Short mmCIF file of C-alpha atoms in Angstrom, two decimals:
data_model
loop_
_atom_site.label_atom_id
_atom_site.label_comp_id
_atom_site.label_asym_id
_atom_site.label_seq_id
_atom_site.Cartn_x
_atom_site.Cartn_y
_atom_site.Cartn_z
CA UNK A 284 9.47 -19.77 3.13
CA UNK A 285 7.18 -22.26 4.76
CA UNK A 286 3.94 -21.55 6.29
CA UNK A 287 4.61 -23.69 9.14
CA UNK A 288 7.09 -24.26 11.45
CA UNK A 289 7.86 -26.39 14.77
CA UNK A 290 8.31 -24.29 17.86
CA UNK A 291 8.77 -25.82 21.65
CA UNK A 292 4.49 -25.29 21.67
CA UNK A 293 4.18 -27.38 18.65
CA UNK A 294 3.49 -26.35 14.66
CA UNK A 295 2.64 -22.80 14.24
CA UNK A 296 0.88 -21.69 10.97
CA UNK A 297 0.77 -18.12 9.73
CA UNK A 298 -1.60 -17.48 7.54
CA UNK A 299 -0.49 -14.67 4.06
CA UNK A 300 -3.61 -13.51 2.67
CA UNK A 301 -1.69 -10.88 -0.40
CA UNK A 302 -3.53 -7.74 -0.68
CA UNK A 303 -6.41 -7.45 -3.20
CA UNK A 304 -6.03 -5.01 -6.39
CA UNK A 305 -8.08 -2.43 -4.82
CA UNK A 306 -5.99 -2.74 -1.88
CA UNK A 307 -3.04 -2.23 -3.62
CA UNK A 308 -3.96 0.91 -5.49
CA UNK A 309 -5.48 2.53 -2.00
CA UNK A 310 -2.22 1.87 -0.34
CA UNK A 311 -0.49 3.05 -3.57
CA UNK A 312 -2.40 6.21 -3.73
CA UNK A 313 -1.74 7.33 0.13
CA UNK A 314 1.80 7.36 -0.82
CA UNK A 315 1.93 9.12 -4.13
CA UNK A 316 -0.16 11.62 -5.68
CA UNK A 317 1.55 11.02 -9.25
CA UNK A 318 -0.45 8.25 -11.24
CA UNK A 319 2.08 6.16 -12.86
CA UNK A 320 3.95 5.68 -9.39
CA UNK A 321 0.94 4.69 -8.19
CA UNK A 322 0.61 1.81 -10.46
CA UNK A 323 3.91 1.11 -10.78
CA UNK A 324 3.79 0.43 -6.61
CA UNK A 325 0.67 -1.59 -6.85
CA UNK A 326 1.76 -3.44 -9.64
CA UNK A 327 4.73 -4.50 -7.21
CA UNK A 328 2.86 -5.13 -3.96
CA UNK A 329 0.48 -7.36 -6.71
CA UNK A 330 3.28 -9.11 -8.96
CA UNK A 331 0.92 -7.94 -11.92
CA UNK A 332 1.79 -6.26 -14.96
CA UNK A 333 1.94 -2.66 -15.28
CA UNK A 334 -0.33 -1.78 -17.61
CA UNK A 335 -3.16 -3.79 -16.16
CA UNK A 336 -2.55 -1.99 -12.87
CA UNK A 337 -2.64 1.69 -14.56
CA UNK A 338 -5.44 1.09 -15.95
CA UNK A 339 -7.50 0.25 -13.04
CA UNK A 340 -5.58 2.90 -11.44
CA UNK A 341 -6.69 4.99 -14.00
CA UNK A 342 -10.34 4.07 -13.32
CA UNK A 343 -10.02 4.87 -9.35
CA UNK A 344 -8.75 8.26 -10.59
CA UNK A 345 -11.41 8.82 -12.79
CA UNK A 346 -14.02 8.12 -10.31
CA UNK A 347 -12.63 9.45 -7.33
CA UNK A 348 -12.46 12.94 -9.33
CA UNK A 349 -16.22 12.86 -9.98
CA UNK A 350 -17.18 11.88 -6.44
CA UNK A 351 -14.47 13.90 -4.98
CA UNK A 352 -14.09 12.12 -1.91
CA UNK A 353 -10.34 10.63 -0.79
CA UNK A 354 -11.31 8.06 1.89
CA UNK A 355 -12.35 4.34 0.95
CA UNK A 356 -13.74 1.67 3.01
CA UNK A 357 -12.76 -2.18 1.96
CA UNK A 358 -15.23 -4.96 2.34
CA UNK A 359 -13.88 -8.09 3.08
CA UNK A 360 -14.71 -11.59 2.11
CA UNK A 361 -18.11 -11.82 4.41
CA UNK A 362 -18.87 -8.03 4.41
CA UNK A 363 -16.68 -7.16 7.54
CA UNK A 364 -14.36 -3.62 6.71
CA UNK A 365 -10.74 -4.36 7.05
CA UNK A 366 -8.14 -1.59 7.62
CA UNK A 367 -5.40 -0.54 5.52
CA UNK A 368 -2.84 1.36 7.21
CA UNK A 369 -0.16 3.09 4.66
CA UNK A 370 2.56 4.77 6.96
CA UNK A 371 4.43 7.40 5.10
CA UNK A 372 7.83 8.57 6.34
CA UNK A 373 8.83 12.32 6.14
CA UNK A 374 12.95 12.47 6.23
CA UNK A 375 13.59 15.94 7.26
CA UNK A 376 17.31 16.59 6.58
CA UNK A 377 18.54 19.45 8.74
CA UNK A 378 20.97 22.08 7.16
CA UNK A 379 23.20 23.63 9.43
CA UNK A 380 23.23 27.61 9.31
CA UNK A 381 26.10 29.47 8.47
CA UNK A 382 27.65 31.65 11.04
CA UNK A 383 28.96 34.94 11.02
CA UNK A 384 32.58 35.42 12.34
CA UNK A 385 32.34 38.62 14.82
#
């Protein structure tokens, strides 16, 4: 798909700026706690291979366990923080209860 396109107001551009590696292994680790999901997602969101993700992932887990703190902060290109929002969805599945003929 194009970045451009002609609309009534004239050409638009969007601009795609794909996440960095770091990125893609915090967004990875808000979803899952297990390791090798965790690089096999950012591996995806990255079009990398796997085992050059896990290892890096590997590394975050490593020093994320000696620090032992869970939040990160992402610099961007000229120092300013930019957000990365992971939403998870819970599916609750609702089992009806059994009832008692009286």
């Amino acid at each position: 798909m194009s970045g451009d396109w002609n609309t009534k107001y004239g050409t638009r551009r969007v601009r795609h700026d794909p996440p960095t590696l770091e990125e893609a292994i915090f967004a990875a680790i808000g979803i899952t706690d297990d390791v090798e999901a965790q690089a096999e997602i950012a591996s995806s969101l990255m079009g990398l291979p796997y085992e050059e993700v896990l290892a890096e992932v590997k590394k975050t887990a490593r020093v994320s366990a000696r620090t032992g703190t869970a939040t990160r902060v992402i610099a961007g290109e000229q120092g300013a923080q930019r957000s990365v929002v992971v939403e998870r969805r819970v599916v609750r599945r609702l089992v009806p209860a059994k009832r008692t003929g009286t």
